[in-house]
Backbone as ProteinMPNN parsed JSONL, in Angstrom:
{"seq_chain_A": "XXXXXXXXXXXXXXXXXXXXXXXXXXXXXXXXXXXXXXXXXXXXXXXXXXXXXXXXXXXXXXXXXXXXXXXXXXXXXXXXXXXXXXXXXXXXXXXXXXXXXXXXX", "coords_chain_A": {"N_chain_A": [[35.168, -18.526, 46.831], [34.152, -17.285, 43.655], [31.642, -17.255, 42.236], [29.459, -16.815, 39.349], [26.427, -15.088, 38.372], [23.848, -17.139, 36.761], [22.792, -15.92, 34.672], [24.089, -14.141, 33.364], [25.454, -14.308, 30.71], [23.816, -14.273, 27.649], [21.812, -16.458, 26.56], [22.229, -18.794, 24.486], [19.792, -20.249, 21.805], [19.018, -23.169, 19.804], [18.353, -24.815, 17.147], [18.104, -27.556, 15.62], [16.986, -28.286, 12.679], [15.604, -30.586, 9.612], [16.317, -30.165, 6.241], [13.51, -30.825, 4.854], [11.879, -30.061, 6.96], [12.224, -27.293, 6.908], [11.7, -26.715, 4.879], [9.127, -26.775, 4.999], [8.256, -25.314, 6.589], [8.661, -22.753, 5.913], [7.305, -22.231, 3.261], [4.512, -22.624, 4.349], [4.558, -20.713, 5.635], [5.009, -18.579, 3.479], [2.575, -18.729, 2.007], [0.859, -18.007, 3.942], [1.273, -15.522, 4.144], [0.409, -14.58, 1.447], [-2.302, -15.516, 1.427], [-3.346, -13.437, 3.373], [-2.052, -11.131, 1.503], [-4.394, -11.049, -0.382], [-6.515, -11.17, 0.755], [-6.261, -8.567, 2.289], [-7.471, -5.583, 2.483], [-9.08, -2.729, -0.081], [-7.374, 0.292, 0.014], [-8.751, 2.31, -1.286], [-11.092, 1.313, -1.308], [-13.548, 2.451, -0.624], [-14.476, 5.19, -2.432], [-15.578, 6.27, -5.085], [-15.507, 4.999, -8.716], [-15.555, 6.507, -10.607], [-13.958, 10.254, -9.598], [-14.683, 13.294, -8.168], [-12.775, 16.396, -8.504], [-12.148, 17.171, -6.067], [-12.313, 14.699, -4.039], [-10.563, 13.02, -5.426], [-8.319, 14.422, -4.469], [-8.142, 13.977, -1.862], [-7.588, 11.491, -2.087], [-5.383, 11.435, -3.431], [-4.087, 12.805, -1.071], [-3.343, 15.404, -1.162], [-3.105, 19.009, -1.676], [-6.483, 20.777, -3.627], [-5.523, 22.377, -5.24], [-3.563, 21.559, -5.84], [-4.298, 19.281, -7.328], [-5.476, 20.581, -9.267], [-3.243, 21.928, -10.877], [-2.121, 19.365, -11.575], [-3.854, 18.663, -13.309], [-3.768, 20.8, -15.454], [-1.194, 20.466, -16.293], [-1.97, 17.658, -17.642], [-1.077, 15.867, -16.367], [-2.85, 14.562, -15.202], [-6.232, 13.538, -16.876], [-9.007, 14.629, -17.013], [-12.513, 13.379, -17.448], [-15.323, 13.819, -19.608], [-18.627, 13.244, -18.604], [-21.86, 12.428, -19.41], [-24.744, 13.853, -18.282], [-23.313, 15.438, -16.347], [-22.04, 18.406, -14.484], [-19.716, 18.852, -14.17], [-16.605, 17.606, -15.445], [-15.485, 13.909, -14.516], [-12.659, 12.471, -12.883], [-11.468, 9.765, -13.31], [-10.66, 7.268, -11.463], [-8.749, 4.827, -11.465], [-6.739, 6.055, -12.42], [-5.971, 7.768, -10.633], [-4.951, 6.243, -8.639], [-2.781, 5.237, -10.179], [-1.457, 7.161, -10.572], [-1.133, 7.855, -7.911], [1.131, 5.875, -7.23], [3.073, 6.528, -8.69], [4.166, 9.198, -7.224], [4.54, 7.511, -4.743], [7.044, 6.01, -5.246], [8.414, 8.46, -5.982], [9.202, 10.131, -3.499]], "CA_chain_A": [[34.894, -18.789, 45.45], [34.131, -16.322, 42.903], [30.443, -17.629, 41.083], [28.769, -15.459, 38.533], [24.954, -15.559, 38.568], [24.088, -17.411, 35.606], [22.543, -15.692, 33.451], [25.45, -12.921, 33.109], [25.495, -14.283, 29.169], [22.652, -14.456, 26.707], [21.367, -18.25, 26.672], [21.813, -19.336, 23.114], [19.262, -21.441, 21.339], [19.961, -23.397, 18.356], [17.112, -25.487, 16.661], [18.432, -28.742, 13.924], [15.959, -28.683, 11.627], [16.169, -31.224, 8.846], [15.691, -29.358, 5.074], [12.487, -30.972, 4.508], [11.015, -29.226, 8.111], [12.716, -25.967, 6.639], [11.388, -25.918, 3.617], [7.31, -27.066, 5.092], [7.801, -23.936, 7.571], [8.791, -21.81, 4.705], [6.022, -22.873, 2.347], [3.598, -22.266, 5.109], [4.568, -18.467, 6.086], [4.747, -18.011, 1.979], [1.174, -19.187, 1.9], [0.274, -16.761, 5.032], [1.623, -14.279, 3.407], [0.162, -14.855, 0.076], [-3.435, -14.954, 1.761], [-2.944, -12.006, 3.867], [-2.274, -9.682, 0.724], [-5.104, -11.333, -0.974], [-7.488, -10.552, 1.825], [-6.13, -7.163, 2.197], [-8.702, -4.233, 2.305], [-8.296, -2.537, -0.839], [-7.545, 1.145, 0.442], [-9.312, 3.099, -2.287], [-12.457, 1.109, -1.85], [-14.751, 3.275, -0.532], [-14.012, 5.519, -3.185], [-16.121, 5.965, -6.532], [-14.914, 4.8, -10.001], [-15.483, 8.037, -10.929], [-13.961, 11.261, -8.868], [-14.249, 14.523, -8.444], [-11.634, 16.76, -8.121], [-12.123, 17.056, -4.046], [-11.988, 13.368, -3.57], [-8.845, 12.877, -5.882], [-7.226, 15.132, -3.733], [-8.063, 13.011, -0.989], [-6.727, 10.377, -2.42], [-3.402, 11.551, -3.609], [-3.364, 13.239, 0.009], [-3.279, 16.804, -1.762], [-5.071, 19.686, -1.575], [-7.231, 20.917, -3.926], [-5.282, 23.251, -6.263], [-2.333, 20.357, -6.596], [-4.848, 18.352, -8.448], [-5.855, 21.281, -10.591], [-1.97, 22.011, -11.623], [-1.934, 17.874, -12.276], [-4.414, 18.654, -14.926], [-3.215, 21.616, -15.78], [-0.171, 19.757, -16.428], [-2.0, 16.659, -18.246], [-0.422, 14.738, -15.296], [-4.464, 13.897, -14.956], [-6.737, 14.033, -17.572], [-10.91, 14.031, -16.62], [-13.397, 12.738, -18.951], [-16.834, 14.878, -18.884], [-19.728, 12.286, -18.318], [-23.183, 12.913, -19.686], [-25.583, 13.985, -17.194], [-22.899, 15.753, -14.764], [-21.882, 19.217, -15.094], [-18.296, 18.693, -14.053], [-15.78, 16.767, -15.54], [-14.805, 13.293, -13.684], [-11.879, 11.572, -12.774], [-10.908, 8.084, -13.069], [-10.032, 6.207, -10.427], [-7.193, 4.341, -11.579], [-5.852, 7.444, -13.057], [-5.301, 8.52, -9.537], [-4.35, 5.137, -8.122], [-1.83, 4.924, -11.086], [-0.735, 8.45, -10.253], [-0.372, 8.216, -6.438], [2.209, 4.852, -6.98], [4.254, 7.565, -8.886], [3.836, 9.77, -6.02], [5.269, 6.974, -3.661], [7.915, 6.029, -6.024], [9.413, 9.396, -6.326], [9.248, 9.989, -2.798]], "C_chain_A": [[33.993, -17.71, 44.87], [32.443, -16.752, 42.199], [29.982, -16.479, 40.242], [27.642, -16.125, 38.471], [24.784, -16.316, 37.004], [23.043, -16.633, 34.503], [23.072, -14.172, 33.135], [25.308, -12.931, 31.254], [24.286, -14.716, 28.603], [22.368, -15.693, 26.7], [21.358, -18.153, 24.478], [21.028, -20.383, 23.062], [19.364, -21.751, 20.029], [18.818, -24.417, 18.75], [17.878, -26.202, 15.475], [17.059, -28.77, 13.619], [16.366, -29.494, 10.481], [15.837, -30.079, 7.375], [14.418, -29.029, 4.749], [11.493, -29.985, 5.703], [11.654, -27.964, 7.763], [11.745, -25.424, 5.737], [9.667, -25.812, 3.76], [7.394, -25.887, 5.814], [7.8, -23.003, 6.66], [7.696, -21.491, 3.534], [4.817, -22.101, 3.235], [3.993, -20.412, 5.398], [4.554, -18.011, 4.452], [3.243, -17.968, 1.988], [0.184, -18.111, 2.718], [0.162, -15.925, 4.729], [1.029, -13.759, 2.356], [-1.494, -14.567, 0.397], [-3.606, -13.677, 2.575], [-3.34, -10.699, 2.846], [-3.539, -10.424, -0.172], [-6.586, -11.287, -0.511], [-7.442, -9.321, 1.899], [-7.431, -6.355, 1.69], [-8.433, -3.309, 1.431], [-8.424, -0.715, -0.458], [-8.467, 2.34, -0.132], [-11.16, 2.885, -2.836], [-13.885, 1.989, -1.493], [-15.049, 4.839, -1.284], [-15.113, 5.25, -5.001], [-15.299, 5.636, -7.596], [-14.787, 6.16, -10.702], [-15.094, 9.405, -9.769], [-14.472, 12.603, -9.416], [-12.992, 15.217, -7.803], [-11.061, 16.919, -6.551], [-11.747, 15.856, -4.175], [-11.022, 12.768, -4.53], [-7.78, 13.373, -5.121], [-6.953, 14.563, -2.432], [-7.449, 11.78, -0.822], [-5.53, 10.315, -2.108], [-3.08, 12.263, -1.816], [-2.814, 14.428, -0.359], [-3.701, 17.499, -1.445], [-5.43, 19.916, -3.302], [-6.941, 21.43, -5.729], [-3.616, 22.544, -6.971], [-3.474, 19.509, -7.775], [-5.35, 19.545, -9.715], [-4.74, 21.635, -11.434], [-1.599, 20.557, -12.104], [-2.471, 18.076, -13.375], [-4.317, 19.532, -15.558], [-2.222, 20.961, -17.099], [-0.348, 18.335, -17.283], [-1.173, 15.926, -17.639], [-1.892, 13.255, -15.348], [-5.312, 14.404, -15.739], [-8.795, 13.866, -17.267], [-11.525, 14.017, -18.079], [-14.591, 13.58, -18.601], [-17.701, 13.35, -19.631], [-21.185, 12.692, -18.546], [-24.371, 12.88, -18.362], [-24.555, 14.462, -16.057], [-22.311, 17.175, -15.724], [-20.246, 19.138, -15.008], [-17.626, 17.716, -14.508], [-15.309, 15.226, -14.206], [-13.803, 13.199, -13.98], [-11.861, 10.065, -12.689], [-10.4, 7.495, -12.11], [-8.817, 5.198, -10.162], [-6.784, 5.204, -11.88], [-5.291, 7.754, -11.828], [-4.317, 7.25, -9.061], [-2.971, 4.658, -8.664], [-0.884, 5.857, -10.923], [0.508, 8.443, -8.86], [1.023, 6.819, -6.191], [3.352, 5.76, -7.644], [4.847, 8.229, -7.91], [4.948, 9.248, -4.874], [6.599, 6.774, -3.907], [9.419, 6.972, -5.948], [9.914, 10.311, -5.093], [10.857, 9.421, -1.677]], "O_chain_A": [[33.104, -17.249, 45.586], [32.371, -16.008, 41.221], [30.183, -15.303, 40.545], [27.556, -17.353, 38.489], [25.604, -16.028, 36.133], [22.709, -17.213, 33.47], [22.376, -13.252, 32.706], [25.118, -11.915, 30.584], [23.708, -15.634, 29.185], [23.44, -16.136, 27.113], [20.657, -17.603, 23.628], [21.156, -21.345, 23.819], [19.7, -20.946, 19.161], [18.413, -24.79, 19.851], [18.242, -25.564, 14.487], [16.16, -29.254, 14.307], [17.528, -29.269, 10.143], [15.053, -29.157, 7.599], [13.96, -27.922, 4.468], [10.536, -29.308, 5.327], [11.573, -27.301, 8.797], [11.172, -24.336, 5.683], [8.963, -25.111, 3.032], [6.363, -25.232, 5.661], [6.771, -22.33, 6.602], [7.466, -20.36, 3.108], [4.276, -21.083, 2.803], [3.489, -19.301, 5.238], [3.988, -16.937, 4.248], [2.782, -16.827, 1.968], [-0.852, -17.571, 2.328], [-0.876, -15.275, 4.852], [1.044, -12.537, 2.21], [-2.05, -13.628, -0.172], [-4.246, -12.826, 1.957], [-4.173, -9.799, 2.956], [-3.285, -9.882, -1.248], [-7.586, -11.351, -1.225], [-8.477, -8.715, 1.62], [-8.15, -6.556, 0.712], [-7.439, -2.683, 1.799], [-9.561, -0.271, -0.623], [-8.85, 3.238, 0.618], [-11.95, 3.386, -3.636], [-14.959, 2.041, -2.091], [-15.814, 5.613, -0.709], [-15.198, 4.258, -5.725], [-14.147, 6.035, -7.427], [-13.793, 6.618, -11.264], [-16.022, 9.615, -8.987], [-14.643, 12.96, -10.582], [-12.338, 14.779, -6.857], [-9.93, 16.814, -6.078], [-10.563, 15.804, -4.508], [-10.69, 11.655, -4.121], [-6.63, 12.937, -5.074], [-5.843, 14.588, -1.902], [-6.967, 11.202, 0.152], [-4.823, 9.744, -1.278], [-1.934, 12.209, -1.372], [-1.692, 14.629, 0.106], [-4.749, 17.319, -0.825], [-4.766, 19.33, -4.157], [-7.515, 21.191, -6.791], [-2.912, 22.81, -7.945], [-3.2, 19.28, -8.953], [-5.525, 19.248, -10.897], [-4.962, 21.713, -12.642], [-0.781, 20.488, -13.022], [-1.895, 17.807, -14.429], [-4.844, 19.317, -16.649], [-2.4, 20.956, -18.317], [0.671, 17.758, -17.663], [-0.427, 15.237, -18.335], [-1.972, 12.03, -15.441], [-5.466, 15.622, -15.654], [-9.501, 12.872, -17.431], [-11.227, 14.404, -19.209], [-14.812, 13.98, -17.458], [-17.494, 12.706, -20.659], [-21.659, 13.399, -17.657], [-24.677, 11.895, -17.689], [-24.749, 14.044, -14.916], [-22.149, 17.244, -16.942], [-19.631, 19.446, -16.029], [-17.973, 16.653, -13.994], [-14.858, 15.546, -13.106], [-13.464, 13.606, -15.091], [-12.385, 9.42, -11.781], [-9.21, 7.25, -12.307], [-8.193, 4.889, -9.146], [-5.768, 5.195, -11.184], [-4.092, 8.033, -11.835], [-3.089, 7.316, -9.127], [-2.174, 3.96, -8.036], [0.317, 5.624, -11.057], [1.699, 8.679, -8.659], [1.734, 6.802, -5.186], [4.485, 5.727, -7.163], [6.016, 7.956, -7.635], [5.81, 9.906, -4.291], [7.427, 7.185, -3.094], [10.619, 6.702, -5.896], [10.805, 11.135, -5.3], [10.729, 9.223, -0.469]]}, "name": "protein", "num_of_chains": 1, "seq": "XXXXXXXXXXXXXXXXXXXXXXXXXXXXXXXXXXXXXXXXXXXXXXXXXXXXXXXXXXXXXXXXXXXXXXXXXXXXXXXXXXXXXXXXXXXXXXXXXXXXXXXXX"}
C-alpha cells in the first residue's frame, strides 16, 4: 500500500463567523487603526515653526541649492521676521510642499 505522508497538501482552515462577530472584529481593527494614526509621532516635530533654509532642506530631503531654486521659483516663499537677519520659512509651507513632492513621485 501506497500512503502519502499527510501533510503532502496545505491543511485548509475555514472559520463560520456569524455577521454580527464580523462586523465587532471589523469595528475593533477600525478603531486600532484609528488610534494608531492618532498617536502617531508627528515626523516634522522636532522641527521649528519657523525654518531656515538648511533645515527646509532637511526636510524636503534636498540639498541646499534645491531649496534656493524653490524660491527662486516662488515654489517657497520666506517671510523676513523682525529681529533675524535672514529670511524664515514656514513650516507648513514645506510640509505642504514635500506632500507635492510625494505625490509627483
Amino acid at each position: 500500500m501506497n500512503q502519502q505522508p499527510p501533510f503532502d497538501k496545505p491543511a485548509k482552515i475555514v472559520y463560520e463567523l456569524d455577521p454580527d462577530a464580523l462586523a465587532s472584529i471589523v469595528r475593533e481593527e477600525v478603531r486600532r487603526g484609528i488610534a494608531e494614526a492618532l498617536t502617531a509621532k508627528d515626523p516634522y516635530s522636532e522641527y521649528p515653526n519657523y525654518l531656515t533654509r538648511k533645515q527646509a532642506a532637511a526636510m524636503l530631503g534636498v540639498s541646499l541649492s534645491t531649496v534656493n531654486r524653490l524660491i527662486l521659483e516662488d515654489q517657497i516663499k520666506p517671510v523676513k521676521i523682525t529681529g533675524h537677519r535672514q529670511p524664515k520659512i514656514l513650516k507648513q509651507e514645506i510640509v505642504a510642499l514635500s506632500k507635492d513632492f510625494v505625490t509627483e513621485l
